Short mmCIF file of C-alpha atoms and ligand atoms in Angstrom, two decimals:
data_model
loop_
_atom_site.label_atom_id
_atom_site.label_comp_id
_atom_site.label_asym_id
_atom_site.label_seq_id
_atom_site.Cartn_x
_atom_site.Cartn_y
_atom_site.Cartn_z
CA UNK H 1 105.49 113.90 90.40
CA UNK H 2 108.34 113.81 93.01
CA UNK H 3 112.12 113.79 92.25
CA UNK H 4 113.60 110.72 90.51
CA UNK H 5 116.76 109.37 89.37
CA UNK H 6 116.80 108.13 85.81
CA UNK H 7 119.65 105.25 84.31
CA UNK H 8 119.29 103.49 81.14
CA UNK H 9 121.16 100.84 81.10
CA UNK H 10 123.12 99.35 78.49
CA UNK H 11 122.69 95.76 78.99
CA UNK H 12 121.27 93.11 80.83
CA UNK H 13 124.33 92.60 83.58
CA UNK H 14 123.96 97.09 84.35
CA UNK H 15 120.10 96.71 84.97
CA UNK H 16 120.22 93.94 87.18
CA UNK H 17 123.16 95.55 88.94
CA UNK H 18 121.13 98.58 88.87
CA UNK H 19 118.15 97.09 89.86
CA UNK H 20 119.61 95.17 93.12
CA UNK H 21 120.85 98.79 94.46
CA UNK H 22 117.07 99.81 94.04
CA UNK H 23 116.46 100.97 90.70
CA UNK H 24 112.82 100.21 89.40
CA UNK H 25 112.68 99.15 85.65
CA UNK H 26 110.79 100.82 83.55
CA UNK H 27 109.67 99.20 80.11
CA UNK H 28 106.85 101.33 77.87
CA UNK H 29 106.10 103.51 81.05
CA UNK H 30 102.30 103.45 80.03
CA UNK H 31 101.29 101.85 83.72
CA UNK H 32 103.97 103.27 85.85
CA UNK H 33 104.28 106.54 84.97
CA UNK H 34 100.80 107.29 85.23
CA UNK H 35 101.02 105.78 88.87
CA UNK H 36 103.80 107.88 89.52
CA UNK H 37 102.24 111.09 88.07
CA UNK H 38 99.53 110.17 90.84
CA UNK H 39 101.68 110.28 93.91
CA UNK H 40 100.85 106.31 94.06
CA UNK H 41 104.28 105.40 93.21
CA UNK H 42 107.08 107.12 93.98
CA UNK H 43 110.31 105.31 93.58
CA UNK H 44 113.73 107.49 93.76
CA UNK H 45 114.92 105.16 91.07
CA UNK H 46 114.13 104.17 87.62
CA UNK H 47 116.38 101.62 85.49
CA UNK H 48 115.44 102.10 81.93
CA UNK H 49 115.69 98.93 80.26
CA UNK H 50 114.58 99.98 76.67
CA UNK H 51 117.48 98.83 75.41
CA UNK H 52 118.33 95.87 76.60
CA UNK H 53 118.18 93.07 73.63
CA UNK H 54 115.06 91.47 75.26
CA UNK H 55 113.02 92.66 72.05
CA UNK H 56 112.47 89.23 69.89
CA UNK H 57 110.09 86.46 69.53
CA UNK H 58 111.95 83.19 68.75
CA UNK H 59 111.81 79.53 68.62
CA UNK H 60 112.25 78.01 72.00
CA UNK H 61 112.30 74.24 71.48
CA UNK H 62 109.25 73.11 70.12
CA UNK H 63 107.66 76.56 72.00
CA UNK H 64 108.53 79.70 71.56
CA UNK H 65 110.07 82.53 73.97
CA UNK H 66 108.95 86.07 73.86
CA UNK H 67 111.16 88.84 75.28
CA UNK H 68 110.43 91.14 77.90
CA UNK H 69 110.08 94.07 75.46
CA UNK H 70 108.47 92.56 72.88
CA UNK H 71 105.61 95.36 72.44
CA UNK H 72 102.10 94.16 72.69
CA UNK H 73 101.21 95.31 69.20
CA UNK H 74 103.98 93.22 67.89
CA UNK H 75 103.56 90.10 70.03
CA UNK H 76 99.70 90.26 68.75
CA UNK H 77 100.87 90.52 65.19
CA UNK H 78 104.21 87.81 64.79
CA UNK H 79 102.98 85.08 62.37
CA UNK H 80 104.10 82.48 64.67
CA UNK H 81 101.72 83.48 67.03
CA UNK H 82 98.37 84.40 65.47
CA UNK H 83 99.52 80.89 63.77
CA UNK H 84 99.79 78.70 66.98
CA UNK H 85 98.89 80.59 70.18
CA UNK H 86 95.87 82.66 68.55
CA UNK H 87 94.50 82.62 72.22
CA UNK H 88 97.35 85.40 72.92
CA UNK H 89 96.68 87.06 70.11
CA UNK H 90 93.04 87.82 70.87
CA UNK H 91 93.68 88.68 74.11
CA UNK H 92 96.47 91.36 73.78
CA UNK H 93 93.91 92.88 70.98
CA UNK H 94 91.24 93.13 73.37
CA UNK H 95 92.60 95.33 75.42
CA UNK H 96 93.90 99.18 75.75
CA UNK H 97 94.59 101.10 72.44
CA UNK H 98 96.70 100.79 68.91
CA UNK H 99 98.94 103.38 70.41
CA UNK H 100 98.92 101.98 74.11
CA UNK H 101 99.80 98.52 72.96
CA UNK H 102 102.65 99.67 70.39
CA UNK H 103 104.45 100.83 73.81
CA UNK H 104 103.40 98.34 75.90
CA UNK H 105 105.39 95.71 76.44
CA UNK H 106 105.77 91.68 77.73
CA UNK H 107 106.96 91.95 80.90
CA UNK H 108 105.25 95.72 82.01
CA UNK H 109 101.79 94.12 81.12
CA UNK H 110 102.18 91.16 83.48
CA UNK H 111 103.41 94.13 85.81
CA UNK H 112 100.58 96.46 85.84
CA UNK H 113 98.56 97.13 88.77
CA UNK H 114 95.25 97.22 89.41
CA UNK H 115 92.36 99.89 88.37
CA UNK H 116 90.61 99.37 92.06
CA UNK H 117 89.16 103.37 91.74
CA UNK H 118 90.05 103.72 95.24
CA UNK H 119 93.90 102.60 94.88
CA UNK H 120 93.70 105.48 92.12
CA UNK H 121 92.11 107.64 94.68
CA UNK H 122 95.08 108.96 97.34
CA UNK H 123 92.47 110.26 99.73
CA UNK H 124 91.03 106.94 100.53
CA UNK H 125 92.19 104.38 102.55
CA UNK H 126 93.84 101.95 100.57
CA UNK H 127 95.75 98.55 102.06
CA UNK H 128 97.43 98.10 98.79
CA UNK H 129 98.75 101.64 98.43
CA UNK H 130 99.00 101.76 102.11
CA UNK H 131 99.22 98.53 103.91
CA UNK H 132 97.05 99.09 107.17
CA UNK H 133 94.86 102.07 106.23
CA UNK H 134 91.93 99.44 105.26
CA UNK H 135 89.88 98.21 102.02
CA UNK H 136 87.48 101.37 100.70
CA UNK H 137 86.61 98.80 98.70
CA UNK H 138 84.76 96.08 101.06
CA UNK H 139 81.92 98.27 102.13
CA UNK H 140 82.32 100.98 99.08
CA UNK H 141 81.58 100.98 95.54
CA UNK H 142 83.10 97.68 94.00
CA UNK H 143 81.26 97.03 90.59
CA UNK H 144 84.73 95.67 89.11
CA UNK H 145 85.76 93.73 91.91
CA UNK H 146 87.13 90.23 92.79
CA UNK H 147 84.45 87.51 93.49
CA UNK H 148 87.29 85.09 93.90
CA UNK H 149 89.84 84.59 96.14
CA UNK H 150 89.22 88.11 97.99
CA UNK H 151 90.37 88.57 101.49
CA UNK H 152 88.96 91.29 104.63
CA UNK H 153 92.62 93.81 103.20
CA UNK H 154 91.72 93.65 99.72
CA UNK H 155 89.27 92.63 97.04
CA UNK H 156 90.92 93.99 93.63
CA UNK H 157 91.10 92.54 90.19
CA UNK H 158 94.34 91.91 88.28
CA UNK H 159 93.03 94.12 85.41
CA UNK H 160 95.35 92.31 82.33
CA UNK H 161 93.68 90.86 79.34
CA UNK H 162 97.43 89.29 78.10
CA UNK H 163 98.33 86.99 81.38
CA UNK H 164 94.74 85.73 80.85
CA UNK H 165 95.55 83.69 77.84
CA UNK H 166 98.91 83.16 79.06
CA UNK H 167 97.60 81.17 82.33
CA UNK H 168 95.31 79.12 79.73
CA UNK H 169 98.74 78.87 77.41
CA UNK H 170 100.76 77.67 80.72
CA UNK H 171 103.37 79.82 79.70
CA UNK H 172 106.13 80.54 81.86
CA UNK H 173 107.53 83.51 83.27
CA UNK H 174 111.46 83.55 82.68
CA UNK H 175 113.40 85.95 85.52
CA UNK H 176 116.88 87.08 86.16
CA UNK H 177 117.15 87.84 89.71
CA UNK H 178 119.15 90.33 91.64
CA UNK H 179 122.20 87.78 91.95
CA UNK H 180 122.26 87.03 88.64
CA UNK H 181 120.57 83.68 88.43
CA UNK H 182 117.57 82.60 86.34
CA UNK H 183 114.61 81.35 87.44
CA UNK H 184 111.20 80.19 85.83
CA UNK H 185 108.02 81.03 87.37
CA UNK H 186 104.87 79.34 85.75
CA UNK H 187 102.51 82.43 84.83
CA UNK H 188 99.64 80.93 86.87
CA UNK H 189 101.62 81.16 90.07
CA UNK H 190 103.30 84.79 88.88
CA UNK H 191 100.47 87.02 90.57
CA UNK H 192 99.15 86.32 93.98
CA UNK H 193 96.06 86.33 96.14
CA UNK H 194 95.78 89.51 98.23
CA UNK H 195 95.52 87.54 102.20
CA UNK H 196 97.21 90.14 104.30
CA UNK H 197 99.81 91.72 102.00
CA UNK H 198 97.56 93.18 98.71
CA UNK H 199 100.80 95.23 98.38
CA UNK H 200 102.33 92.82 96.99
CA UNK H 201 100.92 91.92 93.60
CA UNK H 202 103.01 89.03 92.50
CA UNK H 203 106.14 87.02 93.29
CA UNK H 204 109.24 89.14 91.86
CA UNK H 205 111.57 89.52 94.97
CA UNK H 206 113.16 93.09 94.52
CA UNK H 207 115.85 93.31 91.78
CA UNK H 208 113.79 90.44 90.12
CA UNK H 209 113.75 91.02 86.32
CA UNK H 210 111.98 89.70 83.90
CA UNK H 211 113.49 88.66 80.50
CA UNK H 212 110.93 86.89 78.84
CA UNK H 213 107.81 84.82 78.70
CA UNK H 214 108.27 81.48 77.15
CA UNK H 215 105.22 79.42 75.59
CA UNK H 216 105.02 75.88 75.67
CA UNK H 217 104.57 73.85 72.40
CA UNK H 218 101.78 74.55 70.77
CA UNK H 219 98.42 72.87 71.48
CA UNK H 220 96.36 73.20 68.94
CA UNK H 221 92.34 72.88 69.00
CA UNK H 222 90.08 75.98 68.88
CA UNK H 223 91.09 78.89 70.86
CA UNK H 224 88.62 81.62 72.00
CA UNK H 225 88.97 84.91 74.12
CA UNK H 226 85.94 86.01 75.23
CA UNK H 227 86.16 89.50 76.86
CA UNK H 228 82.99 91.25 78.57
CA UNK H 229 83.23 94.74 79.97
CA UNK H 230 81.23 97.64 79.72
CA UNK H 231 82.10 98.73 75.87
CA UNK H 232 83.15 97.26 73.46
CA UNK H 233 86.85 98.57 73.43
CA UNK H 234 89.06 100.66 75.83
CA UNK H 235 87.68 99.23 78.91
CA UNK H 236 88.53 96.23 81.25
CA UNK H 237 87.40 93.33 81.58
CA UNK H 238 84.50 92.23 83.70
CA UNK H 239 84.65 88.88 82.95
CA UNK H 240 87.17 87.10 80.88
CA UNK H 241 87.90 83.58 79.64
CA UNK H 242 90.76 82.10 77.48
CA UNK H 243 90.19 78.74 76.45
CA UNK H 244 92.28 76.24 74.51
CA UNK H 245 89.92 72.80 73.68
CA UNK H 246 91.02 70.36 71.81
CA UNK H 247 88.06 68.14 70.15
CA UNK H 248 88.66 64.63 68.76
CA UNK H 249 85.74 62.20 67.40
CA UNK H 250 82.85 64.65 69.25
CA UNK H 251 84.04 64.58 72.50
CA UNK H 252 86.89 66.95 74.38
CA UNK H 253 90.33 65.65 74.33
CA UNK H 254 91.86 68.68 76.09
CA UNK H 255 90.54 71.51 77.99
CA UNK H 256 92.56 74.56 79.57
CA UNK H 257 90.35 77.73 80.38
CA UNK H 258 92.15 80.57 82.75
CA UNK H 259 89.47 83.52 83.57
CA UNK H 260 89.49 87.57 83.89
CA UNK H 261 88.22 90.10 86.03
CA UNK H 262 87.31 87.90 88.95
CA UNK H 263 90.02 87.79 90.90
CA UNK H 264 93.49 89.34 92.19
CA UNK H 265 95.06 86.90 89.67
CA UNK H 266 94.62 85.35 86.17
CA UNK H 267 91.64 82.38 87.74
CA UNK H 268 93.07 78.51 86.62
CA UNK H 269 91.44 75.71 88.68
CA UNK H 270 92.61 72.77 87.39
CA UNK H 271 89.42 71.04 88.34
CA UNK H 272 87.79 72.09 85.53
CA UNK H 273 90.00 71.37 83.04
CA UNK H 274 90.50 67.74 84.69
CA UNK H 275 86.10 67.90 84.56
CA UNK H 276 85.86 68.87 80.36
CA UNK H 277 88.96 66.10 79.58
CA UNK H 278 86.99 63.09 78.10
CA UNK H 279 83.90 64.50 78.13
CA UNK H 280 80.85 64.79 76.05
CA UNK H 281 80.04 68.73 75.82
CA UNK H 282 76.47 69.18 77.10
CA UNK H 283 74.68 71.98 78.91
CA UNK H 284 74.94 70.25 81.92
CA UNK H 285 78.85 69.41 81.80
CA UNK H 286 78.96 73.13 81.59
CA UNK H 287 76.89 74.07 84.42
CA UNK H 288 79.10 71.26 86.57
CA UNK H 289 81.91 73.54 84.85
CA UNK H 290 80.30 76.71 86.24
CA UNK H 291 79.82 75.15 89.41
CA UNK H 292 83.55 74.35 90.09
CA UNK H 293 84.60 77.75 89.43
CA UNK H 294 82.01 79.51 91.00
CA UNK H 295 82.20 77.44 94.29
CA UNK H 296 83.68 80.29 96.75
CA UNK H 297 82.59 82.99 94.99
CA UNK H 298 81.41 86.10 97.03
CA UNK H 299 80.26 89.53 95.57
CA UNK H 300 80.23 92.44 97.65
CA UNK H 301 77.29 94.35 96.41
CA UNK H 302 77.72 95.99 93.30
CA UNK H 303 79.67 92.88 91.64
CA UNK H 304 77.27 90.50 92.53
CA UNK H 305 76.00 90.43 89.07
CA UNK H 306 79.89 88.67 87.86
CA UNK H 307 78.35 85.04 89.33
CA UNK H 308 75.62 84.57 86.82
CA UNK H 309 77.73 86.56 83.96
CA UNK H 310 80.64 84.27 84.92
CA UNK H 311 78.27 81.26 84.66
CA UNK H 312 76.72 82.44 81.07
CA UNK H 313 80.46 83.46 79.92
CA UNK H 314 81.64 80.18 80.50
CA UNK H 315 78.62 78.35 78.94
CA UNK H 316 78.53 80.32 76.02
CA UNK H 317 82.38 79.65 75.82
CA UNK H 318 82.32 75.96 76.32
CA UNK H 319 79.20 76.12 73.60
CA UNK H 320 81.85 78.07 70.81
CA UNK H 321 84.57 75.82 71.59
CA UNK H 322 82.91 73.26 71.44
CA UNK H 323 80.38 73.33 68.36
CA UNK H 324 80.20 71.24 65.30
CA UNK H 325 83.36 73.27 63.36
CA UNK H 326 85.88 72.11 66.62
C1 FAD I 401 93.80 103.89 79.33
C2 FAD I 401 94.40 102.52 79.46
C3 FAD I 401 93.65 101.41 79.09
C4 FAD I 401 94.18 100.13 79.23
N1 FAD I 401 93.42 99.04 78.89
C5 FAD I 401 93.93 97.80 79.07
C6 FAD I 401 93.18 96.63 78.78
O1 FAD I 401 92.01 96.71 78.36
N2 FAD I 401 93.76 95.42 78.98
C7 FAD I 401 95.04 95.29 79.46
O2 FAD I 401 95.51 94.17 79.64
N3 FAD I 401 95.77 96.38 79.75
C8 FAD I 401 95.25 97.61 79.57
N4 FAD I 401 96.00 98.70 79.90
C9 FAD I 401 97.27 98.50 80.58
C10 FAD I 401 98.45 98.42 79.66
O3 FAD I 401 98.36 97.20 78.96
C11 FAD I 401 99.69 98.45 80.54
O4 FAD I 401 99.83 99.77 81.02
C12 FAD I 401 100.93 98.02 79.83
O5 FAD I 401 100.82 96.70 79.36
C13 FAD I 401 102.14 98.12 80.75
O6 FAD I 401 103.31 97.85 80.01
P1 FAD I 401 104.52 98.88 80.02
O7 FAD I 401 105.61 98.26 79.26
O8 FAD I 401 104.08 100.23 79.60
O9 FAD I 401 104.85 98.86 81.59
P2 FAD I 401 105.52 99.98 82.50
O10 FAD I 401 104.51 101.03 82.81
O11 FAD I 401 106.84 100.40 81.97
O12 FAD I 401 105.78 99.10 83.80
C14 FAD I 401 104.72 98.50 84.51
C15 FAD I 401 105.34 97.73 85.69
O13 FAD I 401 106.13 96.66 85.20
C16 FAD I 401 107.42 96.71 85.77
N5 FAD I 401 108.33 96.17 84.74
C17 FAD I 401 108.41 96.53 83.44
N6 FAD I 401 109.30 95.77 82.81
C18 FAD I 401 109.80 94.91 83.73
C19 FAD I 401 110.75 93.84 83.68
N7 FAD I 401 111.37 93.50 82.54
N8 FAD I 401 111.00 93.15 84.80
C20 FAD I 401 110.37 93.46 85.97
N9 FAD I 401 109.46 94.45 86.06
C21 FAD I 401 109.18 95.15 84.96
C22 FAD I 401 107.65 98.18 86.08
O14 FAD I 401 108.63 98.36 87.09
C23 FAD I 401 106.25 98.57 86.56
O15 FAD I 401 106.07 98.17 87.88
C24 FAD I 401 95.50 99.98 79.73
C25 FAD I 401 96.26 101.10 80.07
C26 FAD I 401 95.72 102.36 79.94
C27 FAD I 401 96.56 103.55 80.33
S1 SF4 I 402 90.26 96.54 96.91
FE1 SF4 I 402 92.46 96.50 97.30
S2 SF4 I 402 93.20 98.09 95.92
FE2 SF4 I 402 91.01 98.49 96.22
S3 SF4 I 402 90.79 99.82 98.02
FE3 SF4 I 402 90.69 97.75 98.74
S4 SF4 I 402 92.83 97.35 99.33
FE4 SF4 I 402 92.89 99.05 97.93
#
C-alpha cells in the first residue's frame, strides 16, 4: 500500500471541504481498501466520514430516506423496510457476509467497483484501471461479464446486489456536491455504461458526496429477488432480478423489474415494465418480456450462457410474481 493522508472529519461542511481539495471518502473501507492494498487505487487522500450523522433511516414524506452510513446489515433489518421495500431487504441479504455487511454501508455499496479478474490483476491491461492499455477482457476469460450495454474499452459488470433492487425501487440517490449544493440523482441513471471512459463508473463529479438514498412511497404488490451465481452465498451475481408487481383482479397492475450481473449498470428498460402493465401473465408475455431485454445482448464466449439464464430467470420470476398467492 503506498503513503496516504488520513482526516476524519467532524461533520458534513469539513468532508465536503475536505473532499473538494481531493480527499477520497471512505465509509466501511471493505471495497476500497482492498483496492488500495492492491496498488489499484492509490489516492494520497482519504476523508473519513464515519462520523458524520448520515447513520439513520427515517420517514421521508410518504418514502423513506436512508443515510449514507446506514450499514447494510442494518438497512436489511429496519422494520420499516423488510415491512414496505422487502425487495431491498432481500437483496442486501444476498450478498457478501454477516460481518461484511455490518461494515458496509449505503453509499460505499453503490460505490464499489467491479470484480472484472483482470481489473484485480495489475499485470494486465486494463482500460478501467488504465484508460488506454485495452480490455483483457474482450478476447480473454469473461465468464462474469456484461452481455448488455458493453463497448470495444470495456465489458465489466457492476457487481452490487443492493442498487439492483434500488433501480426496481426507483430510489434516488441524494448528493452534496463539492460547492455545497444538493442534488438528486435517480439510482437508475447513478452508474454508467462503459463507451470510451470505463474509468469512470458512475456520475459523482469529484468532491461529490453522497448523503443518502431516499425511497419513494411504498408500492406494494409481491416483491422477489432472485439472485443466481455460482453458490449459494458469498459469490456474485450472474444474473439478478428485482421485481416489484402489483396484481389486481388476475391481471398485472404494475410491473418494475431492474436486473444484475449483465451489465456495467443496475439493467431498467422501461419497455418492459410499460409491456407487463395491463397484462394477462402468460408464458408468452414473458418470452415478449425476455425478448425486450435480451434484444442487444452479446456474449463474448464464456458468458454466452447469461442469454438463456437471463431468459429462464426472468420467466421463472414473472411466474413467482405472478402466481395465484399475488
Ligand atoms: C469478499 C466480498 C464479497 C462481497 N460480496 C458481495 C455481494 O455478493 N454483493 C454485493 O452487493 N456486494 C458484495 N461485496 C461488496 C461489498 O458490499 C462492498 O465492499 C461494500 O458495500 C462497500 O461499502 P463500504 O462502506 O465498505 O465502502 P468503502 O470501501 O468505504 O468505499 C467504496 C467506495 O465508495 C466511496 N464512498 C463511500 N462512501 C461515500 C459517500 N458517502 N459519498 C461518495 N463516495 C463514497 C469510496 O470513496 C469508495 O470509492 C463483497 C465484498 C467482499 C470483500
Ligand atoms: S472488462 Fe473492463 S474492467 Fe475488465 S479488463 Fe476490460 S476494461 Fe478492465
Amino acid at each position: 500500500m503506498r503513503p496516504f493522508l488520513y482526516s476524519r472529519a467532524d461533520g458534513l461542511d469539513h468532508a465536503v471541504q475536505l473532499a473538494r481539495e481531493g480527499a477520497r471518502p471512505i465509509a466501511g473501507g471493505t471495497n476500497l481498501l482492498d483496492l488500495m492494498k492492491l496498488q489499484i487505487e492509490a489516492p494520497e487522500r482519504l476523508v473519513d466520514i464515519n462520523r458524520l450523522p448520515l447513520g439513520g433511516i427515517e420517514p421521508d414524506g410518504e418514502g423513506v430516506r436512508i443515510g449514507a452510513l446506514v450499514s447494510n446489515s442494518a438497512c436489511a433489518a429496519d422494520e420499516r423496510i423488510r415491512r414496505d421495500y422487502p425487495v431491498l431487504s432481500r437483496a442486501i441479504l444476498a450478498g457478501a457476509t454477516f460481518q461484511l455487511r455490518n461494515k458496509a454501508t449505503t453509499a460505499g455499496n453503490l460505490c464499489q467497483r467491479t470484480r472484472c479478474y483482470y481489473f484485480y490483476n495489475i499485470d494486465t491491461p486494463c482500460n478501467k484501471r488504465r484508460p488506454g492499455s485495452g480490455c483483457s477482457a474482450i478476447g480473454g476469460f469473461n465468464r462474469i461479464h456484461a452481455i448488455l450495454g458493453t463497448s470495444d474499452a470495456c465489458i465489466a459488470t457492476y457487481p452490487g446486489d443492493m442498487a439492483v433492487a434500488l433501480a426496481a425501487l426507483n430510489a434516488q440517490v441524494e448528493i452534496t456536491t463539492a460547492q455545497g449544493r444538493k442534488r438528486h440523482v435517480p439510482v437508475r441513471g447513478f452508474h454508467r455504461l462503459p463507451g470510451d471512459t470505463p474509468e469512470k463508473d458512475n456520475v459523482l463529479e469529484p468532491g461529490d458526496m453522497i448523503t443518502a438514498v431516499a425511497l419513494p412511497p411504498p408500492a406494494g404488490g409481491r416483491q422477489i429477488y432472485r439472485k443466481v451465481r455460482e453458490r449459494s452465498s458469498y459469490a456474485f451475481a450472474l444474473v439478478s432480478i428485482a421485481a416489484v408487481v402489483r396484481m389486481e383482479g388476475g391481471k398485472i397492475a404494475a410491473a418494475s423489474l431492474a436486473f444484475g450481473g449483465l451489465a456495467h449498470k443496475p439493467w431498467h428498460d422501461p419497455r418492459i415494465d410499460e409491456l407487463l402493465a395491463g397484462a394477462m401473465p402468460s408464458d408468452a408475455l414473458a418470452d415478449k418480456a425476455a425478448d425486450l431485454l435480451l434484444e442487444g445482448a452479446q456474449g463474448y464466449g464464456d458468458n454466452d450462457f447469461k442469454i438463456p439464464l437471463a431468459r429462464r430467470a426472468l420467466k421463472a420470476v414473472l411466474r413467482e410474481a405472478t402466481g395465484d398467492a399475488a
